[in-house]
């Protein structure tokens, strides 16, 4: 392990923002992680995974610890299910493709989501009708202050919409080191009803879809709407879809009958943030090198030399415009650092 000073984080965040770490170290084993945490107990620390869900608005005046733990293994299986453990540093999309190639079902709708496995429970990531909580069994996490390992069950994690205990009372206390998923080996529960999956399968002349077919459809849809971070800096969806009370929604709907929505419960309604942003006139909007993507208004992009502050200012302008028009507050899904 080598600790480097004044380290550029530009290639470690998918926005491609230039920011410096006071010091930086990559850890490749649990022992490395224990050692770094113990030897630098008094230092301020910043934990870095795949860098896909953050916006750096300043240099990091801390020891940045990059979690690069690799490996995956089958813990057990029976006729119907398999339990797989993946280390936190595995690339999420590559892990999803590996499960599909083994004909293990459950993650196919979350193909091509950027980031690493270890950060997926933090956000309870999801796409096209599925979320991490649907296949999650448990995760191991190391307590930062004493380096003990704890296993968090699904109940312990208290998952919600893009929410978990790791964003609430356990925030900045633990580092997720591995995650266990329970996937299907047969009788897969294929979810093709959400978004454009059915339409895309029809375009590909698929009538009896496999796990791979659904993954390919999701990949095609995402690539048509979302820019590749390697080509155009972004962190995927920047904003959450707001969930509002039915009474609030009905007031807005009375003024804007065309508003899009999804039923969440008898008392709550989810409104697509991308639709709100587009209707507020910001789809394809650009200010300097900070912009709203032309194909998907949920995505903020860095056209080259935008700073984190530039992206943050644009996000606040978009939030204000949506609130002024619809009286609906949209929150950032991305962690602003």
CSV table of C-alpha atoms in Angstrom, one decimal:
chain,number,residue,atom,x,y,z
A,1,UNK,CA,0.0,0.0,0.0
A,2,UNK,CA,1.3,3.4,-1.0
A,3,UNK,CA,-0.2,6.6,0.3
A,4,UNK,CA,0.1,9.4,-2.3
A,5,UNK,CA,-0.2,13.1,-1.6
A,6,UNK,CA,-2.1,15.8,-3.5
A,7,UNK,CA,-3.7,13.1,-5.7
A,8,UNK,CA,-5.9,13.9,-8.6
A,9,UNK,CA,-9.4,12.4,-8.4
A,10,UNK,CA,-10.4,13.3,-12.0
A,11,UNK,CA,-10.3,9.6,-13.2
A,12,UNK,CA,-12.0,8.4,-9.9
A,13,UNK,CA,-15.3,10.2,-10.4
A,14,UNK,CA,-17.7,9.7,-13.4
A,15,UNK,CA,-18.3,13.4,-13.7
A,16,UNK,CA,-14.7,13.8,-14.6
A,17,UNK,CA,-14.3,16.7,-12.2
A,18,UNK,CA,-10.8,17.8,-11.4
A,19,UNK,CA,-10.4,17.7,-7.6
A,20,UNK,CA,-7.4,16.8,-5.4
A,21,UNK,CA,-7.2,14.5,-2.4
A,22,UNK,CA,-4.9,15.6,0.4
A,23,UNK,CA,-3.8,12.0,0.4
A,24,UNK,CA,-4.9,8.8,-1.3
A,25,UNK,CA,-4.6,5.1,-0.9
A,26,UNK,CA,-6.2,2.1,-2.6
A,27,UNK,CA,-6.9,-1.0,-0.5
A,28,UNK,CA,-7.1,-4.5,-2.0
A,29,UNK,CA,-7.8,-6.6,1.0
A,30,UNK,CA,-9.6,-6.5,4.4
A,31,UNK,CA,-6.2,-6.6,6.1
A,32,UNK,CA,-5.1,-3.5,4.1
A,33,UNK,CA,-8.3,-1.8,5.1
A,34,UNK,CA,-7.9,-2.6,8.8
A,35,UNK,CA,-4.3,-1.4,8.7
A,36,UNK,CA,-5.1,1.9,7.1
A,37,UNK,CA,-8.0,2.6,9.4
A,38,UNK,CA,-6.0,1.7,12.5
A,39,UNK,CA,-2.8,3.6,11.5
A,40,UNK,CA,-4.7,6.7,10.5
A,41,UNK,CA,-7.3,6.6,13.2
A,42,UNK,CA,-6.9,10.3,14.0
A,43,UNK,CA,-7.1,11.5,10.4
A,44,UNK,CA,-10.2,12.7,8.6
A,45,UNK,CA,-11.1,10.0,6.1
A,46,UNK,CA,-13.2,9.9,2.9
A,47,UNK,CA,-14.3,6.5,1.5
A,48,UNK,CA,-14.3,6.2,-2.3
A,49,UNK,CA,-16.0,3.4,-4.3
A,50,UNK,CA,-16.7,3.6,-8.0
A,51,UNK,CA,-17.1,7.4,-7.9
A,52,UNK,CA,-20.4,7.2,-9.8
A,53,UNK,CA,-22.8,8.8,-7.4
A,54,UNK,CA,-21.0,11.9,-6.2
A,55,UNK,CA,-20.3,15.4,-7.3
A,56,UNK,CA,-17.0,16.8,-6.1
A,57,UNK,CA,-17.4,20.5,-5.5
A,58,UNK,CA,-14.1,21.0,-3.8
A,59,UNK,CA,-10.7,19.4,-3.0
A,60,UNK,CA,-10.9,16.6,-0.4
A,61,UNK,CA,-9.0,17.6,2.7
A,62,UNK,CA,-8.7,14.1,4.0
A,63,UNK,CA,-7.2,10.7,3.5
A,64,UNK,CA,-9.2,9.2,0.5
A,65,UNK,CA,-9.5,5.4,0.9
A,66,UNK,CA,-10.4,3.8,-2.4
A,67,UNK,CA,-12.2,0.4,-1.8
A,68,UNK,CA,-10.7,-1.9,-4.4
A,69,UNK,CA,-11.7,-5.3,-2.9
A,70,UNK,CA,-12.2,-7.9,-5.6
A,71,UNK,CA,-13.7,-11.4,-5.8
A,72,UNK,CA,-17.0,-13.2,-5.9
A,73,UNK,CA,-18.1,-16.7,-4.9
A,74,UNK,CA,-21.1,-18.9,-4.6
A,75,UNK,CA,-21.9,-19.4,-0.9
A,76,UNK,CA,-24.6,-22.1,-1.4
A,77,UNK,CA,-27.4,-23.1,-3.7
A,78,UNK,CA,-30.4,-25.4,-4.0
A,79,UNK,CA,-32.6,-26.4,-6.9
A,80,UNK,CA,-34.2,-23.0,-7.2
A,81,UNK,CA,-31.8,-20.4,-5.8
A,82,UNK,CA,-28.1,-19.4,-5.5
A,83,UNK,CA,-26.5,-17.2,-2.8
A,84,UNK,CA,-23.6,-15.2,-4.2
A,85,UNK,CA,-21.2,-13.0,-2.3
A,86,UNK,CA,-19.4,-10.2,-4.2
A,87,UNK,CA,-16.7,-8.1,-2.8
A,88,UNK,CA,-17.3,-4.3,-2.7
A,89,UNK,CA,-14.8,-3.3,-5.4
A,90,UNK,CA,-16.3,-5.4,-8.1
A,91,UNK,CA,-17.7,-3.3,-11.0
A,92,UNK,CA,-21.5,-3.5,-10.8
A,93,UNK,CA,-22.3,-4.0,-14.5
A,94,UNK,CA,-19.6,-6.6,-14.9
A,95,UNK,CA,-21.0,-8.5,-11.9
A,96,UNK,CA,-24.5,-8.3,-13.4
A,97,UNK,CA,-23.3,-9.7,-16.7
A,98,UNK,CA,-21.5,-12.5,-14.8
A,99,UNK,CA,-24.7,-13.5,-13.0
A,100,UNK,CA,-26.6,-13.5,-16.3
A,101,UNK,CA,-23.9,-15.7,-18.0
A,102,UNK,CA,-24.4,-18.2,-15.2
A,103,UNK,CA,-28.2,-18.0,-15.8
A,104,UNK,CA,-28.8,-16.5,-12.4
A,105,UNK,CA,-31.8,-14.2,-12.4
A,106,UNK,CA,-32.7,-11.1,-10.5
A,107,UNK,CA,-30.2,-8.4,-11.5
A,108,UNK,CA,-30.8,-8.2,-15.2
A,109,UNK,CA,-33.0,-5.0,-15.1
A,110,UNK,CA,-30.2,-3.2,-13.4
A,111,UNK,CA,-27.7,-3.7,-16.2
A,112,UNK,CA,-25.3,-0.9,-17.1
A,113,UNK,CA,-25.8,1.1,-13.9
A,114,UNK,CA,-22.4,2.7,-13.2
A,115,UNK,CA,-20.5,2.1,-9.9
A,116,UNK,CA,-19.3,-0.8,-7.8
A,117,UNK,CA,-21.1,-3.5,-5.9
A,118,UNK,CA,-20.3,-2.1,-2.4
A,119,UNK,CA,-22.2,1.1,-2.9
A,120,UNK,CA,-25.4,-0.4,-4.3
A,121,UNK,CA,-27.0,-1.0,-0.8
A,122,UNK,CA,-26.2,2.6,0.3
A,123,UNK,CA,-28.6,4.0,-2.3
A,124,UNK,CA,-30.8,0.9,-2.7
A,125,UNK,CA,-30.1,1.4,-6.4
A,126,UNK,CA,-32.8,0.4,-8.9
A,127,UNK,CA,-34.0,0.5,-12.5
A,128,UNK,CA,-36.8,-0.7,-14.6
A,129,UNK,CA,-39.0,-1.9,-11.8
A,130,UNK,CA,-36.4,-3.6,-9.6
A,131,UNK,CA,-34.2,-2.5,-6.7
A,132,UNK,CA,-31.3,-4.0,-4.7
A,133,UNK,CA,-33.6,-4.9,-1.8
A,134,UNK,CA,-35.4,-7.4,-4.1
A,135,UNK,CA,-32.4,-9.7,-4.2
A,136,UNK,CA,-30.3,-8.5,-1.2
A,137,UNK,CA,-29.6,-10.9,1.6
A,138,UNK,CA,-26.9,-9.2,3.7
A,139,UNK,CA,-23.8,-7.2,3.5
A,140,UNK,CA,-20.6,-7.2,5.6
A,141,UNK,CA,-19.3,-3.8,6.7
A,142,UNK,CA,-16.2,-2.7,8.7
A,143,UNK,CA,-16.7,-0.2,11.5
A,144,UNK,CA,-14.3,2.7,10.8
A,145,UNK,CA,-13.5,3.5,14.4
A,146,UNK,CA,-12.6,0.0,15.7
A,147,UNK,CA,-12.3,-2.1,12.5
A,148,UNK,CA,-14.8,-4.7,13.6
A,149,UNK,CA,-16.8,-6.5,10.9
A,150,UNK,CA,-20.6,-6.5,11.2
A,151,UNK,CA,-23.2,-8.3,9.0
A,152,UNK,CA,-26.3,-6.2,8.1
A,153,UNK,CA,-29.4,-8.1,7.2
A,154,UNK,CA,-32.0,-6.8,4.8
A,155,UNK,CA,-34.1,-5.7,7.8
A,156,UNK,CA,-31.0,-4.0,9.4
A,157,UNK,CA,-30.5,-1.9,6.2
A,158,UNK,CA,-34.0,-0.4,6.4
A,159,UNK,CA,-34.2,0.1,2.6
A,160,UNK,CA,-36.4,2.8,1.1
A,161,UNK,CA,-36.6,4.6,-2.2
A,162,UNK,CA,-32.9,5.4,-2.8
A,163,UNK,CA,-32.5,5.1,0.9
A,164,UNK,CA,-30.8,2.9,3.6
A,165,UNK,CA,-29.4,3.0,7.1
A,166,UNK,CA,-26.0,3.8,5.5
A,167,UNK,CA,-27.4,7.2,4.5
A,168,UNK,CA,-29.0,7.8,7.9
A,169,UNK,CA,-27.7,6.8,11.4
A,170,UNK,CA,-24.9,4.6,10.0
A,171,UNK,CA,-23.6,7.2,7.6
A,172,UNK,CA,-19.8,7.7,7.8
A,173,UNK,CA,-19.5,4.9,10.4
A,174,UNK,CA,-19.1,1.8,8.2
A,175,UNK,CA,-17.4,0.7,5.0
A,176,UNK,CA,-19.3,-2.0,3.1
A,177,UNK,CA,-16.8,-4.8,2.2
A,178,UNK,CA,-19.0,-7.4,0.5
A,179,UNK,CA,-22.7,-8.0,-0.4
A,180,UNK,CA,-24.7,-11.3,-0.6
A,181,UNK,CA,-27.5,-11.7,-3.2
A,182,UNK,CA,-30.1,-14.4,-3.5
A,183,UNK,CA,-30.8,-15.1,-7.2
A,184,UNK,CA,-33.0,-17.5,-9.1
A,185,UNK,CA,-31.6,-20.6,-10.9
A,186,UNK,CA,-34.9,-21.4,-12.7
A,187,UNK,CA,-38.5,-20.1,-12.9
A,188,UNK,CA,-37.0,-16.6,-13.2
A,189,UNK,CA,-39.4,-13.8,-12.4
A,190,UNK,CA,-38.9,-11.7,-15.5
A,191,UNK,CA,-39.9,-8.1,-15.2
A,192,UNK,CA,-40.6,-6.7,-18.7
A,193,UNK,CA,-43.5,-4.3,-17.9
A,194,UNK,CA,-41.6,-1.3,-16.8
A,195,UNK,CA,-40.6,1.6,-19.1
A,196,UNK,CA,-39.8,0.6,-22.7
A,197,UNK,CA,-38.6,-2.9,-22.1
A,198,UNK,CA,-41.5,-4.6,-23.9
A,199,UNK,CA,-41.2,-2.2,-26.8
A,200,UNK,CA,-37.4,-2.8,-27.1
A,201,UNK,CA,-37.9,-6.6,-27.0
A,202,UNK,CA,-40.4,-6.3,-29.8
A,203,UNK,CA,-37.9,-4.2,-31.8
A,204,UNK,CA,-35.4,-7.0,-31.3
A,205,UNK,CA,-38.0,-9.6,-32.4
A,206,UNK,CA,-37.9,-11.3,-29.0
A,207,UNK,CA,-41.1,-13.0,-28.0
A,208,UNK,CA,-39.9,-15.4,-25.2
A,209,UNK,CA,-37.2,-13.3,-23.5
A,210,UNK,CA,-34.3,-14.8,-21.6
A,211,UNK,CA,-32.3,-13.0,-18.8
A,212,UNK,CA,-29.8,-12.0,-21.5
A,213,UNK,CA,-32.5,-10.6,-23.7
A,214,UNK,CA,-33.9,-8.4,-20.9
A,215,UNK,CA,-30.3,-7.2,-20.1
A,216,UNK,CA,-29.7,-6.4,-23.7
A,217,UNK,CA,-33.0,-4.5,-23.9
A,218,UNK,CA,-32.1,-2.5,-20.8
A,219,UNK,CA,-28.6,-1.8,-22.1
A,220,UNK,CA,-30.1,-0.6,-25.4
A,221,UNK,CA,-32.6,1.7,-23.7
A,222,UNK,CA,-30.0,3.1,-21.3
A,223,UNK,CA,-27.5,3.7,-24.1
A,224,UNK,CA,-30.2,5.5,-26.2
A,225,UNK,CA,-31.0,7.9,-23.3
A,226,UNK,CA,-27.9,8.1,-21.0
A,227,UNK,CA,-24.5,9.3,-22.0
A,228,UNK,CA,-21.4,7.1,-21.4
A,229,UNK,CA,-19.4,8.6,-18.5
A,230,UNK,CA,-16.2,7.8,-20.4
A,231,UNK,CA,-17.4,10.0,-23.2
A,232,UNK,CA,-19.4,12.7,-21.4
A,233,UNK,CA,-19.0,13.2,-17.7
A,234,UNK,CA,-22.1,12.4,-15.6
A,235,UNK,CA,-23.3,10.3,-12.7
A,236,UNK,CA,-26.5,8.9,-14.2
A,237,UNK,CA,-29.7,10.2,-12.7
A,238,UNK,CA,-28.9,13.3,-10.7
A,239,UNK,CA,-32.3,13.8,-9.2
A,240,UNK,CA,-34.8,11.5,-7.4
A,241,UNK,CA,-38.3,11.1,-8.6
A,242,UNK,CA,-40.3,13.0,-6.0
A,243,UNK,CA,-42.9,11.2,-4.0
A,244,UNK,CA,-45.7,13.6,-2.8
A,245,UNK,CA,-49.0,13.3,-1.0
A,246,UNK,CA,-52.1,12.5,-3.0
A,247,UNK,CA,-53.7,15.8,-1.9
A,248,UNK,CA,-50.7,17.8,-3.0
A,249,UNK,CA,-50.7,15.9,-6.3
A,250,UNK,CA,-54.3,16.5,-7.0
A,251,UNK,CA,-53.8,20.3,-6.6
A,252,UNK,CA,-51.0,20.2,-9.1
A,253,UNK,CA,-53.0,18.0,-11.4
A,254,UNK,CA,-55.9,20.4,-11.4
A,255,UNK,CA,-53.6,23.0,-12.8
A,256,UNK,CA,-51.6,20.7,-15.1
A,257,UNK,CA,-53.9,17.8,-16.2
A,258,UNK,CA,-51.2,16.3,-18.4
A,259,UNK,CA,-48.8,15.6,-15.5
A,260,UNK,CA,-47.2,12.2,-15.5
A,261,UNK,CA,-47.4,10.1,-12.4
A,262,UNK,CA,-47.2,6.6,-10.8
A,263,UNK,CA,-49.3,5.3,-8.0
A,264,UNK,CA,-47.2,4.5,-4.9
A,265,UNK,CA,-49.9,4.0,-2.3
A,266,UNK,CA,-53.4,5.2,-1.5
A,267,UNK,CA,-51.9,8.3,0.0
A,268,UNK,CA,-48.7,8.9,-2.2
A,269,UNK,CA,-47.9,9.5,-5.8
A,270,UNK,CA,-44.5,9.5,-7.6
A,271,UNK,CA,-43.9,12.1,-10.3
A,272,UNK,CA,-41.1,11.6,-12.8
A,273,UNK,CA,-38.5,14.2,-12.2
A,274,UNK,CA,-37.3,14.0,-15.8
A,275,UNK,CA,-40.7,15.0,-17.0
A,276,UNK,CA,-40.9,17.9,-14.6
A,277,UNK,CA,-37.5,19.2,-15.7
A,278,UNK,CA,-38.3,18.8,-19.4
A,279,UNK,CA,-41.6,20.7,-18.9
A,280,UNK,CA,-39.7,23.5,-17.1
A,281,UNK,CA,-37.7,24.0,-20.2
A,282,UNK,CA,-34.3,22.5,-19.1
A,283,UNK,CA,-33.9,19.4,-21.3
A,284,UNK,CA,-30.8,20.0,-23.4
A,285,UNK,CA,-30.1,23.3,-21.5
A,286,UNK,CA,-26.4,24.3,-21.2
A,287,UNK,CA,-24.6,26.9,-19.2
A,288,UNK,CA,-20.9,26.9,-20.1
A,289,UNK,CA,-19.7,23.3,-19.8
A,290,UNK,CA,-22.4,22.3,-17.3
A,291,UNK,CA,-25.6,21.0,-18.9
A,292,UNK,CA,-28.8,19.0,-18.8
A,293,UNK,CA,-28.6,16.0,-21.2
A,294,UNK,CA,-30.4,16.4,-24.5
A,295,UNK,CA,-32.0,12.9,-24.3
A,296,UNK,CA,-32.7,12.5,-20.5
A,297,UNK,CA,-33.4,15.6,-18.4
A,298,UNK,CA,-32.6,13.6,-15.2
A,299,UNK,CA,-29.0,13.6,-16.2
A,300,UNK,CA,-26.6,16.5,-15.6
A,301,UNK,CA,-23.4,16.4,-17.7
A,302,UNK,CA,-19.9,17.9,-17.8
A,303,UNK,CA,-19.1,18.9,-21.4
A,304,UNK,CA,-15.4,19.1,-20.5
A,305,UNK,CA,-14.2,21.6,-18.0
A,306,UNK,CA,-17.2,22.3,-15.8
A,307,UNK,CA,-16.3,22.4,-12.1
A,308,UNK,CA,-18.3,20.8,-9.4
A,309,UNK,CA,-19.6,24.2,-8.4
A,310,UNK,CA,-20.8,24.8,-12.0
A,311,UNK,CA,-22.8,21.5,-11.9
A,312,UNK,CA,-24.2,22.3,-8.4
A,313,UNK,CA,-25.3,25.8,-9.5
A,314,UNK,CA,-27.1,24.3,-12.5
A,315,UNK,CA,-28.8,21.7,-10.3
A,316,UNK,CA,-30.1,24.3,-8.0
A,317,UNK,CA,-31.4,26.4,-10.9
A,318,UNK,CA,-33.2,23.4,-12.2
A,319,UNK,CA,-34.7,22.6,-8.8
A,320,UNK,CA,-35.9,26.2,-8.5
A,321,UNK,CA,-37.5,26.2,-11.9
A,322,UNK,CA,-39.4,23.0,-11.2
A,323,UNK,CA,-40.6,24.3,-7.9
A,324,UNK,CA,-41.6,27.7,-9.3
A,325,UNK,CA,-43.8,26.0,-11.9
A,326,UNK,CA,-45.2,22.9,-10.1
A,327,UNK,CA,-44.6,23.6,-6.4
A,328,UNK,CA,-42.8,20.2,-6.3
A,329,UNK,CA,-39.4,19.9,-4.7
A,330,UNK,CA,-36.9,17.6,-6.4
A,331,UNK,CA,-34.0,16.3,-4.4
A,332,UNK,CA,-30.5,15.4,-5.6
A,333,UNK,CA,-29.9,11.6,-5.8
A,334,UNK,CA,-26.2,12.3,-6.1
A,335,UNK,CA,-24.0,12.9,-3.0
A,336,UNK,CA,-22.7,16.5,-3.2
A,337,UNK,CA,-19.2,16.6,-1.6
